[in-house]
Amino acid sequence: MKTLPTTTLLACSLVSAIGCGNSMSGSTNDNTPDGSTTSTADATPFTKGVSTLAGSSETGNADGDRVDARFSNPVNVVRGSDGTIYVADFDNGLIRTIDSSGNVATLIKQPGFARPFGMTFAPDGTLYVETDKDPNGNLSDTAGTIWRVNVAAKTATVVKTGLGRPRGLVVLPNGQLAMSDYMHHVIQTLDVGSGAVATIAGTWDAMAFTDAVGPAARFSSPYAMALRGDGMLLVTDFGNNRVRIVDPTTGTTTTFAGAGTAGFADGAVTTAQFNEPQGISLDAAGDVFITDMLNFRIRRIVGTTVDTIAGNGTGGWLDSDNRTAAELFGLEGLVVSPDGQTVTVADGNRGNDVPYNRVREITMQ
């Protein structure tokens, strides 16, 4: 196994760092909950805090129980209405499913479907998925493709191709698909019937920070999104180290959380610090859960206060009853259960040759 030095990992460009070729520093130690090393075939028990739901240090493609299952850089997760977890298995070009016991199965495996990342469910149970490559296998910053997945039939069909890189997906109340394009720094909508695309906030390829309306707003790699109960979009503004609010009707953009300076600090949303926030999910109460990439932590916003729910700040793998003693590495995408008691994290390798190919589960107590 090749171990990447910290200086090399941190020197990577922003595009390579967040385009699921994420290159950031972190431990490559593979530890058991008591700190000892283990073979990848050993079972890892569930804990009362941070556990391995499925997967291991090994890169591979295997269905089965939580011990035998293998992934290749899982990057994102969403939760079905029945509690099933859907995983974007990026390097395998698959959509996988995990049940509550950690049993893994393959849902989508078909020609032309490659490098899945963004995912969201519509109210009718349709799963929308973004892939970096188009159906012909082309990869570019404008080859992004949205697919409609029929979960029952286990098929995926193209809705629209020739997009940018729409990592974050949310189905709006009007049925349109909101998309946050991290490479082109805009928030857009897609009419899934006609294929019409419109920009609601930001200007294509204009990277900066500005709270404003419509095209005057500026983002720096807006990554993931979640829909609040009031109809507003919450957007992780990765490069600006903030969480933004976007009104999908008017394009009005404001700052919800983050002082803007990269760092780590809990507290009031106006002074709290993040270091490249990426994944985001809301529970039914409106509490916000965020993957804080370079802090290797999971953060939460309750009301106007930010706290840390998991991770000790060291990149690696360590399950623990103590959530803030655990180690995580990839944590690119996450999803929280409606009751806020279970957080599932795609804990992959960020595109590096390191032994992290798991889906983790955080139990709140």
mmCIF file of N, CA and C in Angstrom, residues 116-226:
data_model
loop_
_atom_site.group_PDB
_atom_site.id
_atom_site.type_symbol
_atom_site.label_atom_id
_atom_site.label_comp_id
_atom_site.label_asym_id
_atom_site.label_seq_id
_atom_site.Cartn_x
_atom_site.Cartn_y
_atom_site.Cartn_z
ATOM 1 N N PRO A 116 -20.780 7.487 -9.881
ATOM 2 C CA PRO A 116 -21.929 8.131 -9.248
ATOM 3 C C PRO A 116 -21.524 8.891 -7.997
ATOM 4 N N PHE A 117 -22.188 10.009 -7.754
ATOM 5 C CA PHE A 117 -21.929 10.779 -6.530
ATOM 6 C C PHE A 117 -23.221 11.354 -5.953
ATOM 7 N N GLY A 118 -23.751 12.412 -6.558
ATOM 8 C CA GLY A 118 -24.941 13.043 -6.008
ATOM 9 C C GLY A 118 -26.149 12.133 -6.063
ATOM 10 N N MET A 119 -26.968 12.143 -5.000
ATOM 11 C CA MET A 119 -28.178 11.319 -4.957
ATOM 12 C C MET A 119 -29.256 12.035 -4.148
ATOM 13 N N THR A 120 -30.511 11.815 -4.532
ATOM 14 C CA THR A 120 -31.635 12.292 -3.741
ATOM 15 C C THR A 120 -32.883 11.528 -4.128
ATOM 16 N N PHE A 121 -33.782 11.364 -3.179
ATOM 17 C CA PHE A 121 -35.068 10.731 -3.442
ATOM 18 C C PHE A 121 -36.138 11.783 -3.672
ATOM 19 N N ALA A 122 -37.038 11.517 -4.626
ATOM 20 C CA ALA A 122 -38.238 12.314 -4.812
ATOM 21 C C ALA A 122 -39.331 11.741 -3.912
ATOM 22 N N PRO A 123 -40.363 12.521 -3.622
ATOM 23 C CA PRO A 123 -41.450 12.013 -2.772
ATOM 24 C C PRO A 123 -42.101 10.743 -3.295
ATOM 25 N N ASP A 124 -42.081 10.530 -4.618
ATOM 26 C CA ASP A 124 -42.713 9.333 -5.173
ATOM 27 C C ASP A 124 -41.803 8.108 -5.130
ATOM 28 N N GLY A 125 -40.612 8.230 -4.532
ATOM 29 C CA GLY A 125 -39.709 7.099 -4.419
ATOM 30 C C GLY A 125 -38.698 6.989 -5.532
ATOM 31 N N THR A 126 -38.755 7.906 -6.501
ATOM 32 C CA THR A 126 -37.755 7.915 -7.561
ATOM 33 C C THR A 126 -36.416 8.385 -6.998
ATOM 34 N N LEU A 127 -35.361 7.674 -7.339
ATOM 35 C CA LEU A 127 -34.018 8.059 -6.919
ATOM 36 C C LEU A 127 -33.317 8.739 -8.082
ATOM 37 N N TYR A 128 -32.860 9.970 -7.874
ATOM 38 C CA TYR A 128 -32.077 10.675 -8.880
ATOM 39 C C TYR A 128 -30.605 10.593 -8.505
ATOM 40 N N VAL A 129 -29.778 10.307 -9.492
ATOM 41 C CA VAL A 129 -28.353 10.121 -9.266
ATOM 42 C C VAL A 129 -27.569 10.929 -10.289
ATOM 43 N N GLU A 130 -26.508 11.579 -9.822
ATOM 44 C CA GLU A 130 -25.560 12.270 -10.705
ATOM 45 C C GLU A 130 -24.341 11.396 -10.934
ATOM 46 N N THR A 131 -23.874 11.328 -12.184
ATOM 47 C CA THR A 131 -22.604 10.681 -12.490
ATOM 48 C C THR A 131 -21.689 11.681 -13.187
ATOM 49 N N ASP A 132 -20.392 11.538 -12.931
ATOM 50 C CA ASP A 132 -19.428 12.448 -13.551
ATOM 51 C C ASP A 132 -19.266 12.185 -15.030
ATOM 52 N N LYS A 133 -19.423 10.925 -15.434
ATOM 53 C CA LYS A 133 -19.285 10.561 -16.846
ATOM 54 C C LYS A 133 -20.643 10.542 -17.524
ATOM 55 N N ASP A 134 -20.647 10.830 -18.817
ATOM 56 C CA ASP A 134 -21.875 10.698 -19.575
ATOM 57 C C ASP A 134 -22.050 9.237 -19.982
ATOM 58 N N PRO A 135 -23.187 8.864 -20.584
ATOM 59 C CA PRO A 135 -23.423 7.454 -20.908
ATOM 60 C C PRO A 135 -22.420 6.852 -21.889
ATOM 61 N N ASN A 136 -21.680 7.697 -22.611
ATOM 62 C CA ASN A 136 -20.667 7.206 -23.549
ATOM 63 C C ASN A 136 -19.289 7.081 -22.913
ATOM 64 N N GLY A 137 -19.217 7.359 -21.630
ATOM 65 C CA GLY A 137 -17.945 7.213 -20.923
ATOM 66 C C GLY A 137 -17.066 8.436 -20.955
ATOM 67 N N ASN A 138 -17.575 9.562 -21.473
ATOM 68 C CA ASN A 138 -16.776 10.785 -21.514
ATOM 69 C C ASN A 138 -16.715 11.434 -20.133
ATOM 70 N N LEU A 139 -15.562 11.932 -19.780
ATOM 71 C CA LEU A 139 -15.365 12.611 -18.505
ATOM 72 C C LEU A 139 -14.810 14.003 -18.770
ATOM 73 N N SER A 140 -15.554 15.017 -18.360
ATOM 74 C CA SER A 140 -15.106 16.401 -18.470
ATOM 75 C C SER A 140 -15.876 17.206 -17.456
ATOM 76 N N ASP A 141 -15.564 18.506 -17.355
ATOM 77 C CA ASP A 141 -16.284 19.326 -16.379
ATOM 78 C C ASP A 141 -17.663 19.734 -16.875
ATOM 79 N N THR A 142 -18.059 19.249 -18.068
ATOM 80 C CA THR A 142 -19.423 19.479 -18.548
ATOM 81 C C THR A 142 -20.096 18.175 -18.971
ATOM 82 N N ALA A 143 -19.603 17.052 -18.472
ATOM 83 C CA ALA A 143 -20.173 15.750 -18.844
ATOM 84 C C ALA A 143 -21.132 15.215 -17.798
ATOM 85 N N GLY A 144 -21.397 16.012 -16.758
ATOM 86 C CA GLY A 144 -22.263 15.539 -15.684
ATOM 87 C C GLY A 144 -23.618 15.090 -16.211
ATOM 88 N N THR A 145 -24.111 13.985 -15.656
ATOM 89 C CA THR A 145 -25.346 13.371 -16.137
ATOM 90 C C THR A 145 -26.261 13.054 -14.962
ATOM 91 N N ILE A 146 -27.545 13.380 -15.117
ATOM 92 C CA ILE A 146 -28.553 13.027 -14.132
ATOM 93 C C ILE A 146 -29.316 11.807 -14.634
ATOM 94 N N TRP A 147 -29.442 10.818 -13.752
ATOM 95 C CA TRP A 147 -30.156 9.575 -14.056
ATOM 96 C C TRP A 147 -31.383 9.455 -13.158
ATOM 97 N N ARG A 148 -32.421 8.831 -13.707
ATOM 98 C CA ARG A 148 -33.614 8.479 -12.938
ATOM 99 C C ARG A 148 -33.547 6.976 -12.648
ATOM 100 N N VAL A 149 -33.522 6.626 -11.365
ATOM 101 C CA VAL A 149 -33.395 5.226 -10.978
ATOM 102 C C VAL A 149 -34.742 4.699 -10.506
ATOM 103 N N ASN A 150 -35.184 3.624 -11.142
ATOM 104 C CA ASN A 150 -36.364 2.895 -10.703
ATOM 105 C C ASN A 150 -35.881 1.818 -9.744
ATOM 106 N N VAL A 151 -36.110 2.044 -8.455
ATOM 107 C CA VAL A 151 -35.565 1.136 -7.450
ATOM 108 C C VAL A 151 -36.156 -0.261 -7.583
ATOM 109 N N ALA A 152 -37.454 -0.356 -7.845
ATOM 110 C CA ALA A 152 -38.097 -1.667 -7.947
ATOM 111 C C ALA A 152 -37.578 -2.458 -9.138
ATOM 112 N N ALA A 153 -37.387 -1.767 -10.272
ATOM 113 C CA ALA A 153 -36.926 -2.442 -11.486
ATOM 114 C C ALA A 153 -35.411 -2.565 -11.560
ATOM 115 N N LYS A 154 -34.693 -1.852 -10.686
ATOM 116 C CA LYS A 154 -33.234 -1.851 -10.660
ATOM 117 C C LYS A 154 -32.645 -1.376 -11.996
ATOM 118 N N THR A 155 -33.230 -0.296 -12.513
ATOM 119 C CA THR A 155 -32.758 0.272 -13.780
ATOM 120 C C THR A 155 -32.534 1.772 -13.622
ATOM 121 N N ALA A 156 -31.611 2.300 -14.423
ATOM 122 C CA ALA A 156 -31.320 3.726 -14.447
ATOM 123 C C ALA A 156 -31.433 4.235 -15.868
ATOM 124 N N THR A 157 -32.134 5.346 -16.064
ATOM 125 C CA THR A 157 -32.278 5.950 -17.383
ATOM 126 C C THR A 157 -31.826 7.405 -17.319
ATOM 127 N N VAL A 158 -31.297 7.897 -18.421
ATOM 128 C CA VAL A 158 -30.756 9.259 -18.459
ATOM 129 C C VAL A 158 -31.886 10.283 -18.497
ATOM 130 N N VAL A 159 -31.789 11.279 -17.624
ATOM 131 C CA VAL A 159 -32.702 12.419 -17.638
ATOM 132 C C VAL A 159 -32.090 13.560 -18.432
ATOM 133 N N LYS A 160 -30.817 13.861 -18.151
ATOM 134 C CA LYS A 160 -30.148 14.983 -18.797
ATOM 135 C C LYS A 160 -28.649 14.786 -18.707
ATOM 136 N N THR A 161 -27.964 15.018 -19.800
ATOM 137 C CA THR A 161 -26.514 14.969 -19.816
ATOM 138 C C THR A 161 -25.978 16.307 -20.309
ATOM 139 N N GLY A 162 -24.657 16.448 -20.339
ATOM 140 C CA GLY A 162 -24.072 17.708 -20.759
ATOM 141 C C GLY A 162 -24.165 18.786 -19.698
ATOM 142 N N LEU A 163 -24.306 18.376 -18.443
ATOM 143 C CA LEU A 163 -24.329 19.331 -17.345
ATOM 144 C C LEU A 163 -22.909 19.589 -16.875
ATOM 145 N N GLY A 164 -22.759 20.362 -15.827
ATOM 146 C CA GLY A 164 -21.422 20.592 -15.273
ATOM 147 C C GLY A 164 -21.055 19.455 -14.339
ATOM 148 N N ARG A 165 -20.936 19.755 -13.066
ATOM 149 C CA ARG A 165 -20.646 18.729 -12.065
ATOM 150 C C ARG A 165 -21.582 18.950 -10.880
ATOM 151 N N PRO A 166 -22.865 18.588 -11.049
ATOM 152 C CA PRO A 166 -23.874 18.872 -10.020
ATOM 153 C C PRO A 166 -23.852 17.852 -8.885
ATOM 154 N N ARG A 167 -22.992 18.088 -7.914
ATOM 155 C CA ARG A 167 -22.823 17.152 -6.809
ATOM 156 C C ARG A 167 -24.048 17.083 -5.886
ATOM 157 N N GLY A 168 -24.571 18.247 -5.490
ATOM 158 C CA GLY A 168 -25.700 18.265 -4.580
ATOM 159 C C GLY A 168 -27.009 18.244 -5.338
ATOM 160 N N LEU A 169 -27.933 17.378 -4.921
ATOM 161 C CA LEU A 169 -29.238 17.257 -5.568
ATOM 162 C C LEU A 169 -30.340 17.318 -4.520
ATOM 163 N N VAL A 170 -31.405 18.057 -4.825
ATOM 164 C CA VAL A 170 -32.578 18.142 -3.962
ATOM 165 C C VAL A 170 -33.801 18.280 -4.845
ATOM 166 N N VAL A 171 -34.844 17.515 -4.570
ATOM 167 C CA VAL A 171 -36.107 17.676 -5.286
ATOM 168 C C VAL A 171 -36.916 18.754 -4.577
ATOM 169 N N LEU A 172 -37.256 19.814 -5.314
ATOM 170 C CA LEU A 172 -38.011 20.938 -4.769
ATOM 171 C C LEU A 172 -39.504 20.614 -4.729
ATOM 172 N N PRO A 173 -40.278 21.360 -3.946
ATOM 173 C CA PRO A 173 -41.720 21.101 -3.877
ATOM 174 C C PRO A 173 -42.428 21.165 -5.221
ATOM 175 N N ASN A 174 -41.897 21.949 -6.170
ATOM 176 C CA ASN A 174 -42.523 22.033 -7.498
ATOM 177 C C ASN A 174 -42.110 20.895 -8.428
ATOM 178 N N GLY A 175 -41.314 19.955 -7.924
ATOM 179 C CA GLY A 175 -40.904 18.804 -8.721
ATOM 180 C C GLY A 175 -39.603 18.992 -9.464
ATOM 181 N N GLN A 176 -39.106 20.226 -9.521
ATOM 182 C CA GLN A 176 -37.823 20.447 -10.176
ATOM 183 C C GLN A 176 -36.681 19.927 -9.307
ATOM 184 N N LEU A 177 -35.566 19.650 -9.962
ATOM 185 C CA LEU A 177 -34.390 19.162 -9.264
ATOM 186 C C LEU A 177 -33.410 20.311 -9.096
ATOM 187 N N ALA A 178 -33.116 20.678 -7.849
ATOM 188 C CA ALA A 178 -32.096 21.686 -7.584
ATOM 189 C C ALA A 178 -30.730 21.010 -7.599
ATOM 190 N N MET A 179 -29.728 21.694 -8.174
ATOM 191 C CA MET A 179 -28.401 21.115 -8.337
ATOM 192 C C MET A 179 -27.354 22.146 -7.933
ATOM 193 N N SER A 180 -26.409 21.736 -7.104
ATOM 194 C CA SER A 180 -25.282 22.610 -6.758
ATOM 195 C C SER A 180 -24.054 22.115 -7.508
ATOM 196 N N ASP A 181 -23.506 22.969 -8.347
ATOM 197 C CA ASP A 181 -22.387 22.611 -9.214
ATOM 198 C C ASP A 181 -21.096 23.123 -8.592
ATOM 199 N N TYR A 182 -20.329 22.196 -8.005
ATOM 200 C CA TYR A 182 -19.139 22.621 -7.267
ATOM 201 C C TYR A 182 -18.000 23.073 -8.181
ATOM 202 N N MET A 183 -17.989 22.622 -9.427
ATOM 203 C CA MET A 183 -16.914 23.028 -10.329
ATOM 204 C C MET A 183 -17.180 24.375 -10.970
ATOM 205 N N HIS A 184 -18.451 24.737 -11.092
ATOM 206 C CA HIS A 184 -18.801 25.975 -11.789
ATOM 207 C C HIS A 184 -19.455 27.008 -10.872
ATOM 208 N N HIS A 185 -19.626 26.663 -9.574
ATOM 209 C CA HIS A 185 -19.961 27.642 -8.534
ATOM 210 C C HIS A 185 -21.345 28.259 -8.703
ATOM 211 N N VAL A 186 -22.314 27.422 -9.103
ATOM 212 C CA VAL A 186 -23.676 27.903 -9.282
ATOM 213 C C VAL A 186 -24.681 26.921 -8.674
ATOM 214 N N ILE A 187 -25.861 27.461 -8.364
ATOM 215 C CA ILE A 187 -27.012 26.658 -7.964
ATOM 216 C C ILE A 187 -28.008 26.727 -9.114
ATOM 217 N N GLN A 188 -28.416 25.574 -9.620
ATOM 218 C CA GLN A 188 -29.292 25.531 -10.785
ATOM 219 C C GLN A 188 -30.508 24.653 -10.512
ATOM 220 N N THR A 189 -31.480 24.737 -11.417
ATOM 221 C CA THR A 189 -32.620 23.830 -11.384
ATOM 222 C C THR A 189 -32.712 23.090 -12.711
ATOM 223 N N LEU A 190 -33.215 21.866 -12.628
ATOM 224 C CA LEU A 190 -33.454 21.048 -13.811
ATOM 225 C C LEU A 190 -34.913 20.623 -13.810
ATOM 226 N N ASP A 191 -35.619 20.935 -14.882
ATOM 227 C CA ASP A 191 -36.966 20.420 -15.091
ATOM 228 C C ASP A 191 -36.817 18.993 -15.608
ATOM 229 N N VAL A 192 -37.159 18.013 -14.784
ATOM 230 C CA VAL A 192 -36.887 16.616 -15.155
ATOM 231 C C VAL A 192 -37.800 16.130 -16.268
ATOM 232 N N GLY A 193 -38.827 16.910 -16.591
ATOM 233 C CA GLY A 193 -39.688 16.550 -17.705
ATOM 234 C C GLY A 193 -39.179 17.088 -19.025
ATOM 235 N N SER A 194 -38.904 18.401 -19.058
ATOM 236 C CA SER A 194 -38.469 19.045 -20.304
ATOM 237 C C SER A 194 -36.959 19.038 -20.493
ATOM 238 N N GLY A 195 -36.218 18.906 -19.403
ATOM 239 C CA GLY A 195 -34.757 18.978 -19.484
ATOM 240 C C GLY A 195 -34.217 20.393 -19.423
ATOM 241 N N ALA A 196 -35.087 21.374 -19.196
ATOM 242 C CA ALA A 196 -34.649 22.774 -19.142
ATOM 243 C C ALA A 196 -33.841 23.025 -17.868
ATOM 244 N N VAL A 197 -32.742 23.759 -18.035
ATOM 245 C CA VAL A 197 -31.855 24.095 -16.917
ATOM 246 C C VAL A 197 -31.861 25.602 -16.722
ATOM 247 N N ALA A 198 -31.953 26.047 -15.466
ATOM 248 C CA ALA A 198 -31.907 27.480 -15.156
ATOM 249 C C ALA A 198 -30.997 27.697 -13.960
ATOM 250 N N THR A 199 -30.273 28.800 -13.970
ATOM 251 C CA THR A 199 -29.417 29.160 -12.843
ATOM 252 C C THR A 199 -30.197 30.070 -11.913
ATOM 253 N N ILE A 200 -30.241 29.695 -10.621
ATOM 254 C CA ILE A 200 -31.005 30.499 -9.670
ATOM 255 C C ILE A 200 -30.107 31.336 -8.758
ATOM 256 N N ALA A 201 -28.845 30.938 -8.594
ATOM 257 C CA ALA A 201 -27.937 31.730 -7.761
ATOM 258 C C ALA A 201 -26.502 31.479 -8.201
ATOM 259 N N GLY A 202 -25.710 32.549 -8.219
ATOM 260 C CA GLY A 202 -24.329 32.454 -8.658
ATOM 261 C C GLY A 202 -24.185 32.691 -10.145
ATOM 262 N N THR A 203 -22.945 32.848 -10.570
ATOM 263 C CA THR A 203 -22.623 33.031 -11.986
ATOM 264 C C THR A 203 -21.590 31.986 -12.384
ATOM 265 N N TRP A 204 -21.818 31.355 -13.512
ATOM 266 C CA TRP A 204 -20.983 30.259 -14.006
ATOM 267 C C TRP A 204 -19.502 30.648 -13.988
ATOM 268 N N ASP A 205 -18.711 29.836 -13.317
ATOM 269 C CA ASP A 205 -17.251 29.978 -13.227
ATOM 270 C C ASP A 205 -16.783 31.248 -12.519
ATOM 271 N N ALA A 206 -17.676 31.894 -11.767
ATOM 272 C CA ALA A 206 -17.283 33.078 -10.986
ATOM 273 C C ALA A 206 -17.197 32.668 -9.520
ATOM 274 N N MET A 207 -16.000 32.320 -9.089
ATOM 275 C CA MET A 207 -15.786 31.817 -7.736
ATOM 276 C C MET A 207 -15.404 32.964 -6.799
ATOM 277 N N ALA A 208 -16.199 33.153 -5.727
ATOM 278 C CA ALA A 208 -15.924 34.191 -4.738
ATOM 279 C C ALA A 208 -16.881 33.985 -3.572
ATOM 280 N N PHE A 209 -17.021 34.984 -2.742
ATOM 281 C CA PHE A 209 -18.016 34.951 -1.672
ATOM 282 C C PHE A 209 -18.784 36.260 -1.671
ATOM 283 N N THR A 210 -20.087 36.161 -1.931
ATOM 284 C CA THR A 210 -20.961 37.331 -1.850
ATOM 285 C C THR A 210 -22.360 36.870 -1.492
ATOM 286 N N ASP A 211 -22.943 37.459 -0.468
ATOM 287 C CA ASP A 211 -24.362 37.284 -0.184
ATOM 288 C C ASP A 211 -25.114 38.305 -1.020
ATOM 289 N N ALA A 212 -25.966 37.817 -1.901
ATOM 290 C CA ALA A 212 -26.673 38.709 -2.819
ATOM 291 C C ALA A 212 -27.839 37.936 -3.424
ATOM 292 N N VAL A 213 -28.401 38.484 -4.489
ATOM 293 C CA VAL A 213 -29.569 37.885 -5.122
ATOM 294 C C VAL A 213 -29.205 37.369 -6.513
ATOM 295 N N GLY A 214 -29.605 36.148 -6.808
ATOM 296 C CA GLY A 214 -29.459 35.578 -8.141
ATOM 297 C C GLY A 214 -28.032 35.563 -8.642
ATOM 298 N N PRO A 215 -27.781 36.094 -9.836
ATOM 299 C CA PRO A 215 -26.445 36.035 -10.440
ATOM 300 C C PRO A 215 -25.394 36.848 -9.707
ATOM 301 N N ALA A 216 -25.804 37.738 -8.824
ATOM 302 C CA ALA A 216 -24.834 38.540 -8.072
ATOM 303 C C ALA A 216 -24.250 37.763 -6.893
ATOM 304 N N ALA A 217 -24.897 36.678 -6.490
ATOM 305 C CA ALA A 217 -24.359 35.860 -5.399
ATOM 306 C C ALA A 217 -23.110 35.134 -5.881
ATOM 307 N N ARG A 218 -22.226 34.837 -4.943
ATOM 308 C CA ARG A 218 -20.996 34.123 -5.290
ATOM 309 C C ARG A 218 -20.755 32.988 -4.293
ATOM 310 N N PHE A 219 -20.262 31.873 -4.857
ATOM 311 C CA PHE A 219 -19.939 30.683 -4.084
ATOM 312 C C PHE A 219 -18.523 30.240 -4.430
ATOM 313 N N SER A 220 -17.982 29.368 -3.576
ATOM 314 C CA SER A 220 -16.704 28.735 -3.866
ATOM 315 C C SER A 220 -16.877 27.232 -3.663
ATOM 316 N N SER A 221 -17.215 26.569 -4.740
ATOM 317 C CA SER A 221 -17.467 25.118 -4.740
ATOM 318 C C SER A 221 -18.640 24.741 -3.843
ATOM 319 N N PRO A 222 -19.843 25.220 -4.180
ATOM 320 C CA PRO A 222 -21.028 24.771 -3.442
ATOM 321 C C PRO A 222 -21.218 23.277 -3.662
ATOM 322 N N TYR A 223 -21.288 22.523 -2.581
ATOM 323 C CA TYR A 223 -21.163 21.070 -2.731
ATOM 324 C C TYR A 223 -22.468 20.310 -2.534
ATOM 325 N N ALA A 224 -22.933 20.218 -1.303
ATOM 326 C CA ALA A 224 -24.145 19.438 -1.029
ATOM 327 C C ALA A 224 -25.269 20.372 -0.614
ATOM 328 N N MET A 225 -26.496 19.859 -0.686
ATOM 329 C CA MET A 225 -27.651 20.669 -0.334
ATOM 330 C C MET A 225 -28.655 19.841 0.450
ATOM 331 N N ALA A 226 -29.468 20.541 1.221
ATOM 332 C CA ALA A 226 -30.591 19.935 1.919
ATOM 333 C C ALA A 226 -31.728 20.944 1.936
#
